[in-house]
């Protein structure tokens, strides 16, 4: 546990909190980006270089852009009159707090029982590539299929519908 | 906080709770998607922390799980936002409280 | 013997200089100080190069358009960037009243920081790389992908319809062409077997007779390089893909509402992105810092790297002075209907090349496949697209 970890954790958590609490939707999307970047740095801190860079590439480079595009396409940039929080917000908050309490209790209770291996794993991109086409080749193929299906699906869902006469 | 692993797990748990709160509390459908993304990310942090401090990092299990999860999350975001745009086109709103009818 | 020693020292002069400077410090601080020195060099060198390039660009464009270009400040106008710099520093920094001040401020800053990060993994000479990351190529692309968000931030926070339209165009264009950029680099990774950029250069740094083994001199490499160059032009928003800042329709695109130093930062970021993407193209396809002929290896490696980068910059300027701007639908159709399928095919051809073994067979097969695909996709299918003069539907 060092200062860097606390700093990165604070950035991530603040980004996440801002993302769900800010009023303006575009600000929320930008705050999410901060959380994503903090997580990528945490991955780097955990010696997972490949996953960290993939996180930046996919989340900041693609998902965040998708989100802001969706916000602009749905006119989400204007503030709604009824307020931004749902009518049952209190219940949601209680559920989230409960989930966090249970998770934190479980972590603190069980982590002592886990053996700790602090040795830095020497994993290169080469190993990851070999694992992807060796041990994990079936998941890789399935992900490829899923991504193709998702691309086609997203295009079809968001495509302009043909004008049909309204009844 | 006793060990590094516990620290990472607690951060992940907190982020998961924040994401869950966001998904439950906000009105806007896009914000709900953002909450879900945060929850997925928290799970990824867990996986990578377990990989780093687990007994067999050379098998790359946790890392691979996280990488696949990132790929799947990208697909999920694309489809989810496509759905939101399509719903917006139908009902002219992204407010989840108003989307309470099955018929468009 | 003495001359070869001299050339080796000249080749490594920056490394030797760094080591000499770092040796003044206590041993514990040396690695950190070495990295700090490298960062300072990059932060000073590339803006200097940027200043030089702006003069060359304006002079070159002037030459192409049959006029003189800047010629007032200093000999032949070479001190023009100094004047420009003083002007942009002393100009009033205007933030529009309804703009989102924090985002408006952060946008140029995050853009320039992300672009500077890209230089960290580029090998600019033998042993001259700031950090030799295992996943260097991925790092480069992740940094270049995160500039897109800054462009959006700039356009959205200005509260100006031209800014927003320019930003949306820029982001859509950058996302479409980034896919191509990544996929054309993947073919190099398939052959070199590494994501680390110094290793990719090492893989090309050998000679048959006097000719080098650069990847551009293979069928898949040539096709990949052409696709990479197209995508790089679009990614840096240069002409003929400079729709995001099309002056005739959008004032200046996403940086319409920026003035003074913030505008200068955008300008700097655009040129730095150009340098970075040319540097990556040089590293991937043009052999990085290796010499073009085996008898020229005595010339220091960093000279080769920077000459190749400046050569690509010259081509950028040449294209800007020659080609007219595309229309948005042409741009998107070109990306998704021609460039992307061709790049995907190129990946397949690269795999063929990899597994067909040595011999002349693979040259013939790969060339035939790529040429046939080019003729089929590029010539025949594009014949139906009407690239004639614009027809005005409403204005007539």
XYZ file of C-alpha atoms in Angstrom:
667
model
C 0.000 0.000 0.000
C 1.635 3.189 -1.055
C 0.721 6.789 -1.727
C 0.389 6.202 -5.474
C -2.282 3.584 -4.930
C -4.294 5.912 -2.708
C -4.004 8.715 -5.253
C -5.154 6.515 -8.142
C -7.952 5.020 -6.076
C -9.103 8.528 -5.128
C -9.079 9.614 -8.803
C -11.089 6.567 -9.830
C -13.644 6.866 -7.061
C -14.060 10.625 -7.526
C -14.517 10.116 -11.249
C -17.139 7.452 -10.612
C -18.964 9.562 -8.032
C -18.970 12.593 -10.318
C -20.222 10.430 -13.174
C -23.367 9.418 -11.321
C -23.973 12.667 -9.428
C -23.384 15.516 -11.879
C -26.423 17.143 -13.443
C -25.207 17.649 -16.953
C -25.020 14.479 -19.054
C -21.905 15.457 -20.999
C -20.134 16.241 -17.733
C -21.143 12.778 -16.509
C -19.620 11.220 -19.617
C -16.376 13.171 -19.148
C -16.231 12.194 -15.464
C -16.667 8.564 -16.503
C -13.610 9.024 -18.683
C -11.661 10.121 -15.607
C -12.783 6.956 -13.815
C -11.752 4.831 -16.813
C -8.338 6.510 -16.919
C -7.873 5.972 -13.182
C -8.711 2.299 -13.619
C -6.219 2.000 -16.483
C -3.530 3.477 -14.232
C -4.516 1.030 -11.485
C -4.036 -1.822 -13.985
C -0.575 -0.475 -14.773
C 0.086 -0.336 -11.036
C -0.885 -4.020 -10.958
C 1.717 -4.806 -13.682
C -1.009 -5.544 -16.209
C 0.399 -3.379 -19.019
C -1.576 -4.910 -21.850
C -4.898 -4.702 -20.032
C -4.215 -1.103 -19.012
C -3.505 0.072 -22.544
C -6.429 -1.942 -23.893
C -8.595 -0.227 -21.297
C -7.534 3.226 -22.510
C -7.932 2.269 -26.165
C -11.361 0.679 -25.778
C -12.951 2.739 -23.033
C -11.573 6.242 -23.601
C -11.076 5.843 -27.337
C -14.343 4.108 -28.152
C -16.906 3.693 -25.370
C -16.647 7.287 -24.095
C -16.982 8.596 -27.651
C -20.003 6.344 -28.215
C -21.588 7.679 -25.045
C -21.125 11.348 -25.976
C -22.424 10.658 -29.475
C -25.499 8.991 -27.990
C -26.009 11.950 -25.641
C -25.879 14.418 -28.507
C -28.094 12.273 -30.749
C -30.785 11.967 -28.075
C -30.699 15.681 -27.179
C -29.532 14.667 -23.720
C -27.458 17.802 -23.441
C -30.492 19.827 -22.315
C -31.371 19.594 -18.644
C -34.698 17.839 -17.923
C -37.333 19.784 -16.006
C -38.266 17.005 -13.595
C -34.770 16.703 -12.090
C -32.159 14.113 -12.874
C -32.888 11.597 -10.140
C -35.550 8.947 -10.446
C -38.634 9.006 -8.236
C -37.461 5.939 -6.327
C -33.930 7.233 -5.774
C -33.899 6.539 -2.050
C -34.526 2.813 -2.508
C -31.739 2.650 -5.086
C -29.332 4.372 -2.755
C -30.174 1.991 0.091
C -29.698 -1.044 -2.157
C -26.310 0.253 -3.368
C -25.158 0.986 0.174
C -26.265 -2.464 1.254
C -24.384 -4.107 -1.599
C -21.257 -2.185 -0.717
C -21.560 -3.108 2.955
C -21.894 -6.806 2.130
C -18.991 -6.734 -0.344
C -16.684 -4.828 2.015
C -17.527 -7.162 4.894
C -16.853 -10.193 2.703
C -13.525 -8.784 1.489
C -12.296 -7.858 4.939
C -13.365 -11.194 6.430
C -11.973 -13.469 3.742
C -8.832 -11.700 2.582
C -6.813 -12.899 5.549
C -7.497 -16.487 4.566
C -6.112 -15.942 1.040
C -2.431 -16.627 0.437
C -0.563 -13.560 -0.851
C 1.901 -13.846 -3.710
C 3.726 -10.591 -4.037
C 6.248 -11.657 -6.684
C 5.848 -9.538 -9.822
C 4.624 -11.815 -12.609
C 6.924 -11.679 -15.631
C 4.327 -11.647 -18.393
C 5.106 -10.245 -21.834
C 2.765 -9.477 -24.708
C 4.224 -12.557 -26.355
C 2.851 -14.758 -23.558
C -0.550 -13.107 -23.843
C -0.584 -13.719 -27.582
C 0.380 -17.345 -27.127
C -2.288 -17.802 -24.478
C -4.900 -16.161 -26.727
C -4.319 -18.549 -29.609
C -3.520 -21.558 -27.433
C -5.290 -22.042 -24.145
C -7.978 -19.411 -24.741
C -8.602 -19.880 -28.451
C -12.244 -20.894 -28.035
C -13.214 -17.786 -26.029
C -11.325 -15.704 -28.603
C -13.379 -17.165 -31.438
C -16.584 -16.646 -29.494
C -15.661 -13.023 -28.786
C -14.974 -12.511 -32.487
C -18.416 -13.908 -33.309
C -20.022 -11.791 -30.600
C -18.360 -8.608 -31.831
C -19.484 -9.269 -35.396
C -23.022 -9.948 -34.233
C -22.982 -6.849 -32.024
C -21.748 -4.640 -34.868
C -24.487 -5.838 -37.187
C -27.066 -5.684 -34.413
C -26.175 -2.157 -33.359
C -26.337 -0.939 -36.942
C -29.737 -2.564 -37.489
C -31.169 -1.299 -34.205
C -30.042 2.285 -34.737
C -30.746 2.345 -38.485
C -33.401 4.709 -39.770
C -36.632 2.839 -40.158
C -38.338 2.980 -43.503
C -41.125 5.515 -43.556
C -44.366 3.623 -43.165
C -47.851 5.149 -43.145
C -49.048 5.849 -39.624
C -52.425 4.234 -38.830
C -6.313 -2.283 5.423
C -4.059 -5.252 5.786
C -2.859 -6.291 2.340
C -2.596 -4.722 -1.109
C -5.152 -7.188 -2.434
C -7.713 -6.036 0.129
C -7.137 -2.427 -0.928
C -7.825 -3.165 -4.578
C -10.853 -5.282 -3.727
C -12.301 -2.514 -1.568
C -11.807 0.081 -4.325
C -13.520 -2.274 -6.744
C -16.398 -2.854 -4.318
C -16.854 0.883 -3.843
C -16.798 1.517 -7.582
C -19.316 -1.295 -8.085
C -21.631 0.240 -5.488
C -21.303 3.666 -7.141
C -22.134 2.158 -10.515
C -25.104 0.318 -9.046
C -26.348 3.491 -7.377
C -26.000 5.339 -10.677
C -27.948 2.677 -12.531
C -30.738 2.642 -9.929
C -31.011 6.311 -9.086
C -30.770 8.235 -12.348
C -33.617 8.865 -14.752
C -31.689 8.988 -17.982
C -31.146 5.744 -19.871
C -27.624 6.735 -20.941
C -26.641 7.354 -17.317
C -27.891 3.878 -16.481
C -25.570 2.517 -19.173
C -22.706 4.513 -17.685
C -23.482 2.942 -14.294
C -23.394 -0.518 -15.840
C -20.043 0.256 -17.471
C -18.661 1.316 -14.099
C -19.851 -1.952 -12.544
C -18.187 -3.958 -15.326
C -14.988 -2.011 -14.790
C -15.054 -2.703 -11.077
C -15.326 -6.411 -11.841
C -12.342 -6.109 -14.192
C -10.282 -4.481 -11.451
C -11.138 -7.425 -9.191
C -10.064 -9.925 -11.844
C -6.748 -8.198 -12.458
C -6.026 -7.816 -8.750
C -6.699 -11.536 -8.230
C -4.438 -12.341 -11.185
C -1.630 -10.189 -9.790
C -1.752 -11.524 -6.237
C -3.029 -15.007 -7.011
C -0.966 -18.194 -6.908
C -0.505 -18.801 -10.672
C -0.085 -15.547 -12.602
C 1.680 -17.404 -15.426
C -1.614 -19.014 -16.519
C -3.003 -15.495 -17.161
C -6.529 -16.539 -16.220
C -7.616 -13.303 -14.543
C -5.902 -11.131 -17.132
C -7.551 -12.991 -20.017
C -10.905 -12.747 -18.291
C -10.438 -8.983 -17.992
C -9.386 -8.601 -21.635
C -12.371 -10.593 -22.861
C -14.600 -8.616 -20.551
C -13.292 -5.345 -22.049
C -14.092 -6.651 -25.541
C -17.574 -7.757 -24.513
C -18.204 -4.449 -22.724
C -17.429 -2.557 -25.936
C -20.026 -4.631 -27.776
C -22.479 -4.132 -24.927
C -22.018 -0.363 -25.030
C -22.571 -0.262 -28.792
C -25.765 -2.310 -28.633
C -27.057 -0.551 -25.504
C -26.573 2.910 -26.950
C -28.100 1.753 -30.233
C -31.164 0.675 -28.253
C -31.323 4.007 -26.425
C -31.172 5.915 -29.716
C -33.845 3.695 -31.215
C -36.118 4.163 -28.189
C -35.528 7.901 -28.312
C -36.628 7.897 -31.909
C -39.842 6.079 -30.966
C -40.898 7.866 -27.789
C -38.845 11.073 -28.019
C -37.511 10.621 -24.499
C -34.628 8.941 -22.712
C -36.315 9.300 -19.321
C -36.721 5.804 -17.875
C -39.609 6.850 -15.633
C -41.621 7.690 -18.757
C -40.765 4.481 -20.568
C -43.433 2.499 -18.784
C -45.403 1.075 -21.656
C -44.620 -2.067 -23.607
C -46.317 -0.728 -26.757
C -44.543 2.050 -28.627
C 39.459 1.790 -36.941
C 39.515 5.296 -35.559
C 36.947 6.477 -38.090
C 34.511 3.665 -37.291
C 34.860 4.543 -33.608
C 34.099 8.163 -34.460
C 30.988 7.166 -36.397
C 29.771 4.943 -33.542
C 30.219 7.809 -31.122
C 28.425 10.184 -33.475
C 25.606 7.670 -33.789
C 25.242 7.436 -30.029
C 26.081 11.064 -29.293
C 22.831 11.840 -27.510
C 23.051 8.718 -25.373
C 26.654 9.548 -24.457
C 25.659 13.128 -23.666
C 22.857 11.940 -21.437
C 25.084 9.489 -19.603
C 27.732 12.174 -19.126
C 25.187 14.602 -17.665
C 23.568 11.977 -15.472
C 26.932 10.918 -14.025
C 27.095 14.175 -12.062
C 24.211 12.956 -9.923
C 24.277 10.363 -7.111
C 23.692 6.818 -8.323
C 20.229 6.535 -6.804
C 18.844 9.386 -8.920
C 20.415 8.343 -12.229
C 17.594 6.303 -13.863
C 15.001 8.944 -13.017
C 17.270 11.762 -14.203
C 17.894 9.951 -17.490
C 14.161 9.757 -18.139
C 13.650 13.409 -17.167
C 16.379 14.434 -19.612
C 14.707 12.397 -22.349
C 11.360 14.028 -21.646
C 12.937 17.508 -21.717
C 14.572 16.716 -25.051
C 11.287 15.577 -26.574
C 9.364 18.541 -25.167
C 11.921 20.990 -26.599
C 12.791 19.264 -29.858
C 9.384 18.694 -31.402
C 7.929 22.165 -30.846
C 11.121 23.474 -32.462
C 10.571 21.158 -35.377
C 6.960 22.367 -35.450
C 8.101 25.980 -35.791
C 10.427 25.002 -38.621
C 7.689 23.003 -40.352
C 5.211 25.887 -40.332
C 7.689 28.008 -42.304
C 8.418 25.212 -44.720
C 4.737 24.534 -45.153
C 3.913 28.156 -45.908
C 6.896 28.549 -48.222
C 6.137 25.234 -49.936
C 2.453 26.015 -50.379
C 3.441 29.407 -51.725
C 5.759 27.729 -54.215
C 2.975 25.346 -55.326
C 0.488 28.201 -55.652
C 2.977 30.385 -57.525
C 3.506 33.034 -54.850
C 6.265 33.842 -52.386
C 4.949 32.949 -48.955
C 6.224 34.682 -45.801
C 9.335 36.735 -46.598
C 9.345 39.709 -44.202
C 10.658 38.485 -40.845
C 14.336 37.577 -40.933
C 16.198 36.112 -43.927
C 13.647 34.613 -46.373
C 11.003 34.897 -43.657
C 12.555 32.188 -41.523
C 11.832 33.996 -38.256
C 8.113 34.063 -39.045
C 7.291 31.413 -36.362
C 8.966 33.589 -33.703
C 6.708 36.462 -34.660
C 3.712 34.154 -34.748
C 4.601 32.769 -31.330
C 4.934 36.234 -29.765
C 1.655 37.235 -31.370
C -0.270 34.231 -30.057
C 1.238 34.619 -26.564
C 0.310 38.274 -26.259
C -3.155 38.006 -27.784
C -6.144 38.269 -25.517
C -7.498 34.909 -24.451
C -11.228 35.075 -25.159
C -13.595 32.556 -23.614
C -17.141 32.824 -24.961
C -19.673 33.939 -22.366
C -21.863 30.830 -22.563
C -18.939 28.419 -22.899
C -18.240 25.737 -20.368
C -15.092 27.294 -18.943
C -13.485 24.263 -17.286
C -13.928 21.921 -20.240
C -12.993 24.731 -22.616
C -9.713 25.109 -20.727
C -8.952 21.402 -20.348
C -9.498 20.451 -24.001
C -6.291 21.864 -25.599
C -4.233 20.846 -22.588
C -5.306 17.192 -22.632
C -4.840 17.075 -26.400
C -1.229 18.261 -26.263
C -0.346 16.044 -23.292
C -1.737 12.938 -24.996
C 0.116 13.741 -28.220
C 3.402 14.283 -26.385
C 2.984 10.888 -24.712
C 3.010 9.234 -28.148
C 6.670 10.162 -28.639
C 7.694 8.161 -25.581
C 7.728 4.858 -27.448
C 9.095 5.998 -30.825
C 12.665 4.819 -31.452
C 14.373 7.902 -32.910
C 17.737 6.263 -33.385
C 19.762 3.278 -32.272
C 19.042 2.882 -28.503
C 17.252 6.225 -28.627
C 13.849 5.373 -27.219
C 12.512 6.841 -24.001
C 10.793 3.683 -22.764
C 10.944 0.365 -24.579
C 7.481 -0.837 -23.680
C 6.534 -4.404 -24.341
C 3.231 -3.209 -25.741
C 4.594 -0.006 -27.298
C 2.366 -0.017 -30.370
C -0.728 -0.482 -28.217
C 0.418 2.424 -26.030
C 0.810 4.633 -29.087
C -2.672 3.838 -30.338
C -4.263 4.220 -26.943
C -2.751 7.691 -26.644
C -3.795 8.698 -30.149
C -7.296 7.399 -29.430
C -7.601 9.553 -26.341
C -7.048 12.725 -28.381
C -10.480 12.231 -29.940
C -12.177 13.027 -26.685
C -10.256 16.319 -26.395
C -11.493 17.311 -29.834
C -15.036 16.586 -28.759
C -14.523 18.525 -25.513
C -13.283 21.543 -27.462
C -16.188 21.476 -29.878
C -18.890 20.901 -27.315
C -17.712 23.310 -24.649
C -17.531 26.262 -27.068
C -21.334 26.384 -27.436
C -21.006 27.247 -31.072
C -22.741 25.291 -33.801
C -19.724 25.418 -36.083
C -17.460 24.124 -33.336
C -19.836 21.301 -32.511
C -20.307 20.317 -36.155
C -16.556 20.401 -36.702
C -15.950 18.281 -33.630
C -18.569 15.711 -34.627
C -17.062 15.486 -38.095
C -13.552 15.182 -36.659
C -14.503 12.456 -34.198
C -16.490 10.458 -36.749
C -13.621 10.702 -39.208
C -10.940 9.834 -36.669
C -12.854 6.795 -35.409
C -13.464 5.474 -38.926
C -9.861 5.845 -39.994
C -8.366 4.701 -36.707
C -9.679 1.214 -37.420
C -7.730 1.240 -40.687
C -4.631 2.628 -38.993
C -4.683 -0.154 -36.413
C -5.397 -2.946 -38.881
C -2.665 -1.881 -41.291
C -0.189 -1.873 -38.409
C -1.332 -5.313 -37.311
C 0.077 -6.808 -40.529
C 3.522 -5.514 -39.525
C 3.079 -6.967 -36.061
C 2.191 -10.320 -37.613
C 5.492 -10.472 -39.483
C 7.759 -8.854 -36.876
C 6.174 -10.856 -34.056
C 6.376 -8.031 -31.536
C 4.484 -4.950 -30.377
C 7.684 -3.289 -29.199
C 8.732 -0.627 -31.706
C 12.538 -1.041 -31.308
C 12.115 -4.756 -32.042
C 10.100 -3.947 -35.170
C 12.953 -1.733 -36.380
C 15.495 -4.456 -35.582
C 13.479 -6.900 -37.650
C 13.877 -4.627 -40.712
C 17.492 -3.683 -40.099
C 19.243 -6.183 -42.388
C 20.290 -6.103 -46.029
C 20.281 -8.306 -49.140
C 23.212 -7.033 -51.163
C 22.844 -3.309 -50.675
C 19.047 -3.271 -50.368
C 17.326 -3.151 -46.990
C 14.570 -5.447 -45.721
C 12.059 -2.693 -45.119
C 8.476 -3.849 -45.024
C 7.450 -1.371 -47.696
C 9.415 -3.447 -50.228
C 7.021 -6.400 -49.937
C 3.591 -6.603 -51.605
C 1.658 -6.612 -48.337
C 3.924 -3.921 -46.913
C 3.380 -1.603 -49.862
C -0.391 -2.067 -49.705
C -0.324 -1.656 -45.933
C 1.793 1.476 -46.201
C -0.548 3.088 -48.713
C -3.532 2.312 -46.485
C -1.606 3.567 -43.456
C -0.729 6.801 -45.242
C -4.353 7.416 -46.233
C -5.544 6.713 -42.708
C -2.786 8.847 -41.195
C -3.776 11.806 -43.381
C -7.370 11.445 -42.264
C -6.402 10.875 -38.632
C -4.446 14.127 -38.479
C -7.251 16.022 -40.280
C -4.963 17.057 -43.113
C -6.060 17.925 -46.622
C -7.732 16.288 -48.586
C -9.464 14.976 -45.460
C -9.590 18.314 -43.619
C -13.381 18.490 -43.483
C -13.452 19.110 -39.725
C -11.889 22.495 -40.327
C -13.285 23.192 -43.775
C -13.050 26.970 -43.835
C -15.697 27.383 -46.501
C -18.403 25.772 -44.378
C -17.332 25.675 -40.726
C -15.241 28.818 -40.091
C -12.408 26.820 -38.467
C -14.021 23.699 -37.072
C -13.699 22.667 -33.464
C -11.239 25.416 -32.534
C -13.336 28.290 -33.867
C -13.853 29.738 -30.382
C -10.231 29.475 -29.306
C -7.833 32.353 -29.336
C -4.375 33.260 -28.147
C -2.293 30.591 -26.505
C -5.023 27.949 -26.432
C -5.367 28.191 -30.184
C -1.594 27.868 -30.476
C -1.820 24.688 -28.389
C -4.337 23.200 -30.825
C -2.100 24.139 -33.713
C 0.876 22.580 -31.944
C -1.113 19.444 -31.154
C -2.097 19.021 -34.786
C 1.493 19.230 -36.008
C 2.813 17.045 -33.191
C 0.241 14.418 -34.140
C 1.563 14.671 -37.692
C 5.144 14.115 -36.508
C 4.098 11.222 -34.281
C 2.100 9.465 -36.959
C 4.873 9.970 -39.537
C 7.341 8.625 -37.002
C 5.201 5.546 -36.454
C 4.788 5.010 -40.192
C 8.555 5.330 -40.597
C 9.108 2.812 -37.815
C 6.590 0.308 -39.097
C 7.138 0.381 -42.854
C 10.229 2.434 -43.694
C 12.734 0.708 -41.440
C 12.793 3.325 -38.667
C 16.317 4.564 -38.145
C 18.003 2.069 -40.488
C 19.846 3.323 -43.555
C 18.327 2.895 -47.051
C 21.486 1.240 -48.459
C 24.005 -0.922 -46.670
C 26.925 1.335 -47.640
C 25.248 4.313 -45.957
C 25.093 2.772 -42.485
C 27.930 4.994 -41.267
C 25.607 8.016 -41.210
C 24.114 8.351 -37.693
C 20.818 6.564 -37.211
C 18.950 9.592 -35.857
C 19.668 11.514 -39.069
C 17.898 8.788 -41.034
C 14.900 8.766 -38.724
C 14.390 12.508 -38.863
C 14.987 12.687 -42.625
C 12.322 10.062 -43.175
C 9.905 11.902 -40.899
C 10.549 15.207 -42.639
C 10.114 13.507 -46.006
C 6.655 12.291 -44.955
C 5.843 15.781 -43.694
C 6.854 17.110 -47.111
C 4.454 14.647 -48.730
C 1.699 15.870 -46.398
C 2.367 19.452 -47.496
C 2.526 18.434 -51.141
C -0.849 16.698 -50.884
C -2.323 19.742 -49.176
C -1.235 21.924 -52.039
C -2.456 19.524 -54.710
C -5.677 17.726 -53.792
C -9.134 19.250 -53.365
C -11.151 18.520 -50.260
C -13.519 15.535 -50.174
C -17.185 15.679 -49.248
C -18.321 14.068 -45.977
C -20.215 11.185 -47.620
C -17.315 10.515 -49.989
C -14.977 10.418 -47.005
C -17.076 7.890 -45.105
C -17.792 5.742 -48.166
C -14.111 5.692 -48.994
C -13.226 4.596 -45.460
C -15.802 1.873 -44.985
C -16.279 0.588 -48.531
C -12.754 0.656 -49.909
C -9.990 1.231 -47.370
C -11.274 -1.036 -44.605
C -12.067 -4.083 -46.795
C -8.743 -3.698 -48.549
C -6.891 -3.561 -45.231
C -8.698 -6.665 -44.028
C -7.703 -8.450 -47.233
C -4.157 -7.258 -46.667
C -4.178 -8.965 -43.268
C -5.083 -12.225 -44.976
C -2.348 -11.721 -47.588
C 0.150 -11.048 -44.801
C -0.767 -14.334 -43.176
C -0.252 -16.080 -46.549
C 3.158 -14.420 -46.871
C 4.079 -15.567 -43.399
C 3.177 -19.205 -43.981
C 4.204 -19.735 -47.615
C 7.874 -19.817 -46.700
C 10.747 -18.314 -48.665
C 10.897 -18.323 -52.438
C 9.437 -16.421 -55.361
C 6.035 -18.132 -55.122
C 4.789 -15.921 -52.299
C 5.793 -12.751 -54.131
C 3.710 -13.740 -57.148
C 0.684 -14.957 -55.183
C 0.524 -11.969 -52.832
C 1.045 -9.433 -55.610
C -1.627 -11.028 -57.793
C -4.200 -11.122 -54.981
C -3.610 -7.501 -53.980
C -3.537 -6.196 -57.550
C -6.736 -8.073 -58.412
C -8.452 -6.746 -55.301
C -7.344 -3.207 -56.107
C -8.655 -3.454 -59.646
C -11.938 -5.026 -58.541
C -12.660 -2.808 -55.550
C -10.917 0.392 -56.417
C -11.496 0.609 -60.138
C -14.644 -1.309 -61.023
C -16.836 -0.643 -57.995
C -15.810 2.990 -57.730
C -16.695 3.530 -61.381
C -20.364 3.617 -60.433
C -19.789 6.305 -57.830
C -20.069 9.670 -59.422
C -17.091 11.673 -58.372
C -17.905 14.447 -60.782
C -18.579 18.061 -59.973
C -21.051 18.736 -57.183
C -24.715 18.911 -58.155
C -26.649 21.523 -56.232
C -30.042 20.153 -55.406
C -31.579 23.245 -53.855
C -29.553 26.161 -55.054
C -30.524 26.041 -58.694
